[in-house]
mmCIF file of C-alpha atoms and ligand atoms in Angstrom:
data_model
loop_
_atom_site.group_PDB
_atom_site.id
_atom_site.type_symbol
_atom_site.label_atom_id
_atom_site.label_comp_id
_atom_site.label_asym_id
_atom_site.label_seq_id
_atom_site.Cartn_x
_atom_site.Cartn_y
_atom_site.Cartn_z
ATOM 1 C CA MET A 1 -19.296 -7.976 14.602
ATOM 2 C CA ASN A 2 -18.909 -7.394 11.054
ATOM 3 C CA ASP A 3 -16.223 -5.112 11.214
ATOM 4 C CA GLN A 4 -15.681 -5.252 7.124
ATOM 5 C CA ILE A 5 -16.007 -0.939 6.251
ATOM 6 C CA VAL A 6 -15.147 -0.533 2.673
ATOM 7 C CA VAL A 7 -16.726 -3.218 0.547
ATOM 8 C CA THR A 8 -16.403 -3.527 -3.803
ATOM 9 C CA ASN A 9 -18.061 -7.127 -5.002
ATOM 10 C CA ASN A 10 -16.649 -7.156 -8.672
ATOM 11 C CA LEU A 11 -16.046 -3.090 -8.758
ATOM 12 C CA THR A 12 -15.099 -2.454 -12.652
ATOM 13 C CA LYS A 13 -14.964 1.073 -14.508
ATOM 14 C CA LYS A 14 -14.710 1.350 -18.388
ATOM 15 C CA PHE A 15 -13.230 4.645 -20.085
ATOM 16 C CA LYS A 16 -15.022 3.397 -23.777
ATOM 17 C CA LYS A 17 -12.883 0.495 -24.370
ATOM 18 C CA ASN A 18 -10.443 0.655 -22.051
ATOM 19 C CA ILE A 19 -10.854 -1.722 -18.035
ATOM 20 C CA SER A 20 -9.169 0.547 -15.569
ATOM 21 C CA VAL A 21 -10.761 -0.939 -12.941
ATOM 22 C CA ASP A 22 -11.143 -4.737 -13.442
ATOM 23 C CA LYS A 23 -13.546 -6.570 -11.136
ATOM 24 C CA LEU A 24 -12.032 -5.598 -7.813
ATOM 25 C CA ASN A 25 -13.115 -7.480 -4.522
ATOM 26 C CA MET A 26 -11.634 -4.981 -2.129
ATOM 27 C CA CYS A 27 -11.800 -5.584 1.714
ATOM 28 C CA ILE A 28 -11.223 -3.364 4.199
ATOM 29 C CA LYS A 29 -11.695 -3.260 8.268
ATOM 30 C CA ARG A 30 -12.118 -1.651 11.510
ATOM 31 C CA GLY A 31 -8.135 0.106 12.276
ATOM 32 C CA GLN A 32 -6.968 -1.535 9.211
ATOM 33 C CA ILE A 33 -3.960 1.113 7.289
ATOM 34 C CA TYR A 34 -4.157 0.185 4.055
ATOM 35 C CA GLY A 35 -2.152 0.243 2.035
ATOM 36 C CA PHE A 36 -2.552 0.303 -1.823
ATOM 37 C CA LEU A 37 0.008 -0.406 -4.001
ATOM 38 C CA GLY A 38 0.297 -0.583 -7.437
ATOM 39 C CA PRO A 39 2.318 1.151 -10.699
ATOM 40 C CA ASN A 40 1.388 4.289 -12.660
ATOM 41 C CA GLY A 41 -1.773 3.357 -14.248
ATOM 42 C CA ALA A 42 -2.624 0.437 -12.218
ATOM 43 C CA GLY A 43 -6.132 1.612 -11.240
ATOM 44 C CA LYS A 44 -5.749 3.655 -8.279
ATOM 45 C CA THR A 45 -6.660 6.189 -8.632
ATOM 46 C CA THR A 46 -9.931 5.505 -10.565
ATOM 47 C CA THR A 47 -10.681 2.997 -7.545
ATOM 48 C CA ILE A 48 -10.448 5.546 -4.929
ATOM 49 C CA ARG A 49 -12.579 8.472 -7.287
ATOM 50 C CA MET A 50 -15.197 5.608 -7.720
ATOM 51 C CA LEU A 51 -15.626 5.174 -3.432
ATOM 52 C CA LEU A 52 -15.234 8.637 -3.066
ATOM 53 C CA GLY A 53 -18.659 8.317 -5.083
ATOM 54 C CA LEU A 54 -17.138 11.690 -7.811
ATOM 55 C CA ILE A 55 -17.229 8.492 -10.644
ATOM 56 C CA GLN A 56 -20.154 5.952 -11.479
ATOM 57 C CA PRO A 57 -18.682 2.504 -11.716
ATOM 58 C CA SER A 58 -19.686 0.989 -15.373
ATOM 59 C CA GLN A 59 -20.407 -2.324 -12.872
ATOM 60 C CA GLY A 60 -19.966 -3.927 -9.474
ATOM 61 C CA SER A 61 -21.167 -2.032 -6.085
ATOM 62 C CA ILE A 62 -19.200 -0.766 -3.295
ATOM 63 C CA GLU A 63 -20.440 -0.969 0.745
ATOM 64 C CA ILE A 64 -18.928 1.477 3.304
ATOM 65 C CA PHE A 65 -20.255 1.135 6.707
ATOM 66 C CA HIS A 66 -21.945 -1.697 5.964
ATOM 67 C CA GLN A 67 -24.344 0.389 3.290
ATOM 68 C CA ASN A 68 -24.517 1.174 -0.246
ATOM 69 C CA LEU A 69 -22.842 3.732 -1.440
ATOM 70 C CA ASN A 70 -25.413 3.638 -4.125
ATOM 71 C CA LYS A 71 -27.998 4.450 -2.240
ATOM 72 C CA LYS A 72 -26.745 6.324 1.506
ATOM 73 C CA ARG A 73 -23.719 8.687 -0.742
ATOM 74 C CA ILE A 74 -24.651 11.552 1.743
ATOM 75 C CA SER A 75 -24.302 9.851 5.096
ATOM 76 C CA ILE A 76 -21.314 7.818 4.225
ATOM 77 C CA LEU A 77 -19.212 10.781 2.523
ATOM 78 C CA GLN A 78 -19.900 12.798 5.514
ATOM 79 C CA ARG A 79 -18.348 9.739 7.427
ATOM 80 C CA ILE A 80 -14.773 9.609 4.594
ATOM 81 C CA GLY A 81 -12.274 12.076 4.862
ATOM 82 C CA SER A 82 -10.200 12.552 1.464
ATOM 83 C CA LEU A 83 -6.327 13.826 0.516
ATOM 84 C CA VAL A 84 -7.240 13.238 -3.670
ATOM 85 C CA GLU A 85 -5.196 15.526 -5.459
ATOM 86 C CA SER A 86 -2.795 18.009 -4.186
ATOM 87 C CA PRO A 87 -4.867 20.447 -2.416
ATOM 88 C CA THR A 88 -4.766 23.994 -3.651
ATOM 89 C CA TYR A 89 -4.594 26.915 -1.108
ATOM 90 C CA TYR A 90 -5.254 30.370 -0.586
ATOM 91 C CA GLY A 91 -1.436 31.908 -1.172
ATOM 92 C CA ASN A 92 -2.216 34.940 1.284
ATOM 93 C CA LEU A 93 -3.796 33.470 3.564
ATOM 94 C CA THR A 94 -2.174 31.254 6.345
ATOM 95 C CA GLY A 95 -2.285 27.898 7.030
ATOM 96 C CA ARG A 96 -4.564 28.475 9.669
ATOM 97 C CA GLU A 97 -7.065 30.783 8.103
ATOM 98 C CA ASN A 98 -7.376 28.255 5.111
ATOM 99 C CA LEU A 99 -8.235 25.560 7.672
ATOM 100 C CA GLU A 100 -10.893 27.785 9.421
ATOM 101 C CA ALA A 101 -12.161 28.338 5.372
ATOM 102 C CA VAL A 102 -13.524 24.927 5.290
ATOM 103 C CA ARG A 103 -13.631 23.963 9.295
ATOM 104 C CA ARG A 104 -17.005 27.348 8.359
ATOM 105 C CA LEU A 105 -18.179 25.726 5.618
ATOM 106 C CA ARG A 106 -18.164 22.384 7.102
ATOM 107 C CA GLY A 107 -19.618 23.688 10.651
ATOM 108 C CA ILE A 108 -16.412 21.800 12.373
ATOM 109 C CA PRO A 109 -16.262 22.448 15.967
ATOM 110 C CA GLU A 110 -13.685 25.882 16.590
ATOM 111 C CA LYS A 111 -11.496 23.512 19.233
ATOM 112 C CA ARG A 112 -10.939 21.009 16.216
ATOM 113 C CA MET A 113 -8.481 23.570 14.798
ATOM 114 C CA ASP A 114 -6.104 23.073 17.847
ATOM 115 C CA GLU A 115 -6.509 19.419 17.465
ATOM 116 C CA VAL A 116 -5.291 18.561 13.685
ATOM 117 C CA LEU A 117 -2.554 20.883 13.361
ATOM 118 C CA GLU A 118 -1.716 19.013 16.450
ATOM 119 C CA ILE A 119 -2.020 15.964 14.975
ATOM 120 C CA VAL A 120 -0.437 16.927 11.392
ATOM 121 C CA ARG A 121 2.618 19.141 13.158
ATOM 122 C CA LEU A 122 2.286 22.405 11.598
ATOM 123 C CA THR A 123 0.917 23.598 15.432
ATOM 124 C CA LYS A 124 3.938 26.463 14.544
ATOM 125 C CA VAL A 125 4.179 27.225 11.314
ATOM 126 C CA ALA A 126 -0.274 27.681 11.526
ATOM 127 C CA ASN A 127 0.516 31.414 11.424
ATOM 128 C CA ARG A 128 2.590 31.498 8.119
ATOM 129 C CA LEU A 129 1.400 31.685 4.810
ATOM 130 C CA THR A 130 1.085 29.185 2.448
ATOM 131 C CA ARG A 131 2.406 30.080 -0.284
ATOM 132 C CA GLU A 132 5.763 29.679 2.085
ATOM 133 C CA TYR A 133 5.076 26.044 3.187
ATOM 134 C CA SER A 134 7.117 23.617 1.422
ATOM 135 C CA LEU A 135 4.983 20.680 -0.736
ATOM 136 C CA GLY A 136 5.032 18.472 2.883
ATOM 137 C CA MET A 137 3.591 21.324 4.888
ATOM 138 C CA LYS A 138 1.026 21.795 2.074
ATOM 139 C CA GLN A 139 0.234 17.469 1.980
ATOM 140 C CA ARG A 140 -0.295 17.662 5.640
ATOM 141 C CA LEU A 141 -2.507 20.435 5.631
ATOM 142 C CA GLY A 142 -4.759 18.317 3.762
ATOM 143 C CA ILE A 143 -4.854 16.195 5.896
ATOM 144 C CA ALA A 144 -5.895 18.026 8.537
ATOM 145 C CA SER A 145 -8.525 19.668 6.142
ATOM 146 C CA ALA A 146 -9.442 15.777 5.139
ATOM 147 C CA LEU A 147 -9.357 14.707 9.801
ATOM 148 C CA LEU A 148 -11.536 18.278 10.541
ATOM 149 C CA SER A 149 -14.468 16.120 10.660
ATOM 150 C CA GLU A 150 -13.359 13.788 12.551
ATOM 151 C CA PRO A 151 -13.563 10.862 10.428
ATOM 152 C CA ASP A 152 -14.204 6.995 10.783
ATOM 153 C CA LEU A 153 -12.444 6.356 7.259
ATOM 154 C CA LEU A 154 -8.986 8.188 5.435
ATOM 155 C CA ILE A 155 -8.204 7.936 2.267
ATOM 156 C CA LEU A 156 -5.331 9.268 1.093
ATOM 157 C CA ASP A 157 -4.103 9.046 -2.785
ATOM 158 C CA GLU A 158 -0.628 8.921 -2.680
ATOM 159 C CA PRO A 159 0.097 11.341 0.280
ATOM 160 C CA THR A 160 3.735 11.816 -0.386
ATOM 161 C CA ASN A 161 3.467 12.184 -4.369
ATOM 162 C CA GLY A 162 7.096 14.422 -5.171
ATOM 163 C CA LEU A 163 8.439 14.539 -1.248
ATOM 164 C CA ASP A 164 11.993 13.701 -0.027
ATOM 165 C CA PRO A 165 12.825 11.392 2.158
ATOM 166 C CA SER A 166 11.613 13.688 5.460
ATOM 167 C CA GLY A 167 8.442 14.597 3.700
ATOM 168 C CA ILE A 168 7.403 11.030 3.081
ATOM 169 C CA GLN A 169 9.088 9.639 6.535
ATOM 170 C CA GLU A 170 6.724 12.626 8.659
ATOM 171 C CA ILE A 171 3.807 11.482 6.809
ATOM 172 C CA ARG A 172 4.059 7.788 7.849
ATOM 173 C CA GLU A 173 4.832 8.389 10.890
ATOM 174 C CA LEU A 174 1.662 10.744 10.842
ATOM 175 C CA ILE A 175 -0.696 7.768 9.136
ATOM 176 C CA LYS A 176 1.207 5.274 11.942
ATOM 177 C CA GLN A 177 -0.552 7.369 14.812
ATOM 178 C CA LEU A 178 -3.985 7.320 13.242
ATOM 179 C CA PRO A 179 -5.989 4.223 14.155
ATOM 180 C CA GLU A 180 -4.932 5.135 17.690
ATOM 181 C CA SER A 181 -8.503 6.817 18.035
ATOM 182 C CA GLY A 182 -10.127 4.118 16.660
ATOM 183 C CA MET A 183 -9.874 5.203 12.458
ATOM 184 C CA SER A 184 -9.396 3.311 9.743
ATOM 185 C CA VAL A 185 -6.738 4.180 6.117
ATOM 186 C CA LEU A 186 -6.511 3.566 2.785
ATOM 187 C CA VAL A 187 -3.509 5.116 1.681
ATOM 188 C CA SER A 188 -2.339 4.361 -2.332
ATOM 189 C CA SER A 189 1.180 4.237 -3.370
ATOM 190 C CA HIS A 190 3.204 2.867 -6.015
ATOM 191 C CA LEU A 191 6.453 2.302 -3.675
ATOM 192 C CA LEU A 192 6.149 -1.209 -1.825
ATOM 193 C CA SER A 193 8.988 -0.090 0.509
ATOM 194 C CA GLU A 194 6.517 3.040 1.529
ATOM 195 C CA ILE A 195 3.587 0.515 2.213
ATOM 196 C CA ASP A 196 5.945 -1.892 3.683
ATOM 197 C CA GLN A 197 6.596 0.138 6.309
ATOM 198 C CA MET A 198 3.696 1.811 7.650
ATOM 199 C CA ALA A 199 0.426 -0.692 6.014
ATOM 200 C CA THR A 200 -1.068 -2.980 8.367
ATOM 201 C CA GLU A 201 -2.978 -4.844 5.197
ATOM 202 C CA VAL A 202 -1.828 -4.759 1.240
ATOM 203 C CA GLY A 203 -3.826 -4.510 -2.042
ATOM 204 C CA ILE A 204 -2.043 -5.053 -5.175
ATOM 205 C CA ILE A 205 -3.571 -3.729 -8.178
ATOM 206 C CA ASN A 206 -2.398 -4.386 -11.271
ATOM 207 C CA GLY A 207 -3.694 -3.422 -14.857
ATOM 208 C CA GLY A 208 -6.858 -3.271 -12.910
ATOM 209 C CA LYS A 209 -6.937 -6.410 -10.875
ATOM 210 C CA MET A 210 -6.483 -7.208 -7.920
ATOM 211 C CA ILE A 211 -3.912 -9.265 -7.241
ATOM 212 C CA PHE A 212 -2.620 -10.076 -3.742
ATOM 213 C CA GLN A 213 -5.055 -8.417 -0.425
ATOM 214 C CA ASP A 214 -3.765 -9.845 2.439
ATOM 215 C CA SER A 215 -1.431 -8.939 5.744
ATOM 216 C CA ILE A 216 1.455 -7.410 5.182
ATOM 217 C CA GLU A 217 2.429 -9.973 7.277
ATOM 218 C CA GLN A 218 1.751 -12.482 4.568
ATOM 219 C CA LEU A 219 3.694 -10.423 1.669
ATOM 220 C CA ARG A 220 6.373 -11.254 4.014
ATOM 221 C CA GLN A 221 6.468 -14.437 3.937
ATOM 222 C CA LYS A 222 6.255 -14.820 0.725
ATOM 223 C CA ARG A 223 10.225 -14.164 0.988
ATOM 224 C CA LYS A 224 10.924 -17.621 1.439
ATOM 225 C CA SER A 225 14.469 -17.459 1.223
ATOM 226 C CA LEU A 226 16.323 -20.403 -1.043
ATOM 227 C CA LEU A 227 19.373 -22.148 -0.668
ATOM 228 C CA LYS A 228 21.929 -21.413 -3.731
ATOM 229 C CA VAL A 229 24.319 -24.591 -3.666
ATOM 230 C CA GLY A 230 27.309 -23.409 -6.129
ATOM 231 C CA VAL A 231 29.063 -26.976 -7.472
ATOM 232 C CA SER A 232 31.285 -28.008 -9.784
ATOM 233 C CA ASP A 233 28.874 -30.313 -12.096
ATOM 234 C CA GLY A 234 25.237 -28.753 -12.225
ATOM 235 C CA SER A 235 23.203 -31.439 -14.419
ATOM 236 C CA ALA A 236 24.943 -34.448 -11.920
ATOM 237 C CA SER A 237 24.108 -32.859 -9.005
ATOM 238 C CA HIS A 238 20.432 -32.347 -10.143
ATOM 239 C CA SER A 239 20.405 -35.432 -10.880
ATOM 240 C CA ILE A 240 21.304 -37.198 -7.416
ATOM 241 C CA LEU A 241 19.935 -35.028 -5.894
ATOM 242 C CA LYS A 242 16.346 -36.317 -7.380
ATOM 243 C CA ARG A 243 17.520 -39.372 -7.164
ATOM 244 C CA GLN A 244 17.277 -38.984 -3.778
ATOM 245 C CA GLY A 245 13.756 -37.103 -3.778
ATOM 246 C CA ILE A 246 14.771 -33.616 -3.769
ATOM 247 C CA GLN A 247 13.779 -31.390 -6.009
ATOM 248 C CA SER A 248 16.249 -28.546 -7.117
ATOM 249 C CA GLN A 249 16.799 -25.902 -10.293
ATOM 250 C CA TRP A 250 19.230 -25.129 -11.989
ATOM 251 C CA GLN A 251 18.917 -21.126 -12.942
ATOM 252 C CA ASP A 252 22.215 -18.371 -13.096
ATOM 253 C CA ASP A 253 24.630 -20.737 -12.907
ATOM 254 C CA TYR A 254 23.849 -22.740 -9.585
ATOM 255 C CA LEU A 255 21.357 -25.270 -8.210
ATOM 256 C CA TRP A 256 18.193 -23.475 -6.135
ATOM 257 C CA LEU A 257 16.208 -25.448 -3.752
ATOM 258 C CA LYS A 258 13.696 -25.106 -1.371
ATOM 259 C CA GLU A 259 14.808 -25.992 2.011
ATOM 260 C CA THR A 260 17.522 -24.356 4.168
ATOM 261 C CA LYS A 261 16.932 -25.731 7.651
ATOM 262 C CA PRO A 262 20.518 -26.523 8.751
ATOM 263 C CA GLU A 263 19.833 -30.254 8.702
ATOM 264 C CA PHE A 264 19.476 -30.107 5.399
ATOM 265 C CA VAL A 265 22.339 -27.992 3.930
ATOM 266 C CA SER A 266 24.511 -29.865 5.468
ATOM 267 C CA GLU A 267 22.436 -33.615 4.252
ATOM 268 C CA ILE A 268 22.832 -31.778 0.679
ATOM 269 C CA ASN A 269 26.374 -31.044 1.326
ATOM 270 C CA ALA A 270 27.740 -34.712 2.372
ATOM 271 C CA LEU A 271 25.659 -36.306 -1.025
ATOM 272 C CA LEU A 272 27.308 -34.095 -3.348
ATOM 273 C CA VAL A 273 30.472 -34.262 -1.892
ATOM 274 C CA ARG A 274 29.833 -37.988 -1.537
ATOM 275 C CA SER A 275 29.193 -38.408 -5.220
ATOM 276 C CA GLY A 276 32.401 -37.077 -6.079
ATOM 277 C CA ILE A 277 31.127 -32.997 -6.767
ATOM 278 C CA SER A 278 33.053 -30.900 -5.224
ATOM 279 C CA VAL A 279 31.190 -27.911 -3.366
ATOM 280 C CA TYR A 280 32.278 -24.419 -3.085
ATOM 281 C CA ARG A 281 29.305 -22.356 -1.914
ATOM 282 C CA LEU A 282 26.062 -22.670 0.607
ATOM 283 C CA GLU A 283 23.557 -19.792 0.585
ATOM 284 C CA GLU A 284 20.216 -18.310 1.634
ATOM 285 C CA VAL A 285 19.083 -16.078 -0.326
ATOM 286 C CA THR A 286 16.211 -14.066 1.051
ATOM 287 C CA LYS A 287 13.668 -12.489 -1.320
ATOM 288 C CA SER A 288 13.284 -8.852 -1.908
ATOM 289 C CA LEU A 289 8.940 -7.523 -1.772
ATOM 290 C CA GLU A 290 10.683 -5.920 -5.209
ATOM 291 C CA ASP A 291 10.907 -9.606 -6.364
ATOM 292 C CA ILE A 292 7.988 -10.765 -5.051
ATOM 293 C CA PHE A 293 6.274 -7.572 -6.462
ATOM 294 C CA LEU A 294 7.746 -9.183 -10.119
ATOM 295 C CA GLU A 295 6.896 -12.689 -8.971
ATOM 296 C CA LEU A 296 2.526 -11.735 -8.494
ATOM 297 C CA THR A 297 2.884 -8.789 -11.739
ATOM 298 C CA GLY A 298 4.770 -10.916 -13.992
ATOM 299 C CA THR A 299 6.495 -6.862 -15.293
ATOM 300 C CA GLU A 300 8.578 -4.903 -14.293
ATOM 301 C CA GLY A 301 6.116 -2.284 -12.879
ATOM 302 C CA SER A 302 7.465 1.112 -12.031
ATOM 303 C CA LEU A 303 8.354 -0.189 -8.303
HETATM 304 N N1 ATP B 401 -11.405 9.326 -17.191
HETATM 305 C C1 ATP B 401 -10.119 8.841 -17.597
HETATM 306 N N2 ATP B 401 -10.884 8.760 -19.102
HETATM 307 C C2 ATP B 401 -10.216 8.077 -19.951
HETATM 308 N N3 ATP B 401 -9.443 6.725 -18.802
HETATM 309 C C3 ATP B 401 -8.638 7.248 -17.593
HETATM 310 C C4 ATP B 401 -9.342 8.706 -16.651
HETATM 311 N N4 ATP B 401 -8.792 8.465 -15.991
HETATM 312 C C5 ATP B 401 -8.355 7.233 -15.879
HETATM 313 N N5 ATP B 401 -8.103 6.319 -17.227
HETATM 314 C C6 ATP B 401 -7.476 5.167 -17.019
HETATM 315 O O1 ATP B 401 -7.948 5.054 -16.099
HETATM 316 C C7 ATP B 401 -5.765 3.622 -15.909
HETATM 317 C C8 ATP B 401 -5.574 3.665 -14.276
HETATM 318 O O2 ATP B 401 -5.658 5.464 -14.039
HETATM 319 P P1 ATP B 401 -5.451 5.819 -13.073
HETATM 320 O O3 ATP B 401 -5.092 6.905 -12.946
HETATM 321 O O4 ATP B 401 -6.643 5.129 -12.123
HETATM 322 O O5 ATP B 401 -4.472 4.990 -12.346
HETATM 323 P P2 ATP B 401 -3.906 4.926 -10.998
HETATM 324 O O6 ATP B 401 -3.193 3.448 -10.219
HETATM 325 O O7 ATP B 401 -3.820 5.984 -10.216
HETATM 326 O O8 ATP B 401 -1.852 5.573 -11.359
HETATM 327 P P3 ATP B 401 -1.093 6.787 -10.511
HETATM 328 O O9 ATP B 401 0.154 6.284 -9.744
HETATM 329 O O10 ATP B 401 -0.049 6.719 -12.610
HETATM 330 O O11 ATP B 401 -2.227 7.364 -9.836
HETATM 331 C C9 ATP B 401 -5.554 4.754 -17.159
HETATM 332 O O12 ATP B 401 -4.919 3.559 -18.106
HETATM 333 C C10 ATP B 401 -5.677 5.981 -17.365
HETATM 334 O O13 ATP B 401 -5.242 5.880 -18.114
HETATM 335 MG MG1 MG B 402 -3.296 7.763 -9.491
#
């Protein structure tokens, strides 16, 4: 079975002369939590607006649920729930009343109200006025509203923007439980740590281009460790290793090697010492995800 529910093909958006989204090939499969990661201005919101049919692509195509978005717009959008900008509410209505207005408009059965309030954990405060809601509660009410129609795909554009750490955690926990009901989620963020903690797949966009798209596991694999060696004579050590066919790099006053297996480390140590070099440090260094992001983008992004 083909379980690719979102596929974009060279999706491109130009605003006058500026390319905001550049030949983007995105692929989201059923049941995934797809983290769409990129610094400010990378093109996340523009991509999401195209997926929701809010703006037309300049080039390229979008297939959602195996159908072309341009051709089956209405039936596709009925199966998508979304939260793109911060939601606005009638402040003098309660959370439940605000949700009720949406429910009636969309002709959704009444019992679904309690279900979604429960999912976003707002049941206890459902009868309070929304003007008394915290930002985090407002965001969760927005997600409740997006969930009303039991969508197959939920699209959330930076749902944790502006929230404090506990608000972020609440949204994160809430998103993580959604695939249990068979739903797929596209969630954007400019925070790698956040995506790392909730996504199963990651698409990294920078300057409108997709620069990485794979499982979160594959991204973590890139955090390969390096061996950092402190020696008395860097250039001599480099030559000694080279003669044995061992690659190393001299940087920041240390020799860096790509292998960290224990046997290898002791072999290197013995070899250098035998050659009259004093070794004063051997350390395994793991790259952070931030380092990897910087390597991928080649820029100091906002992450
Ligand atoms: N309506 C528009 N007219 C002209 N340029 C636009 C328009 N919308 C977006 N852009 C430009 O497209 C680029 C991508 O913007 P977009 O809002 O998609 O980025 P983003 O990844 O969502 O960033 P952020 O993290 O700040 O929300 C930016 O350079 C932006 O200025
Ligand atoms: Mg945005």
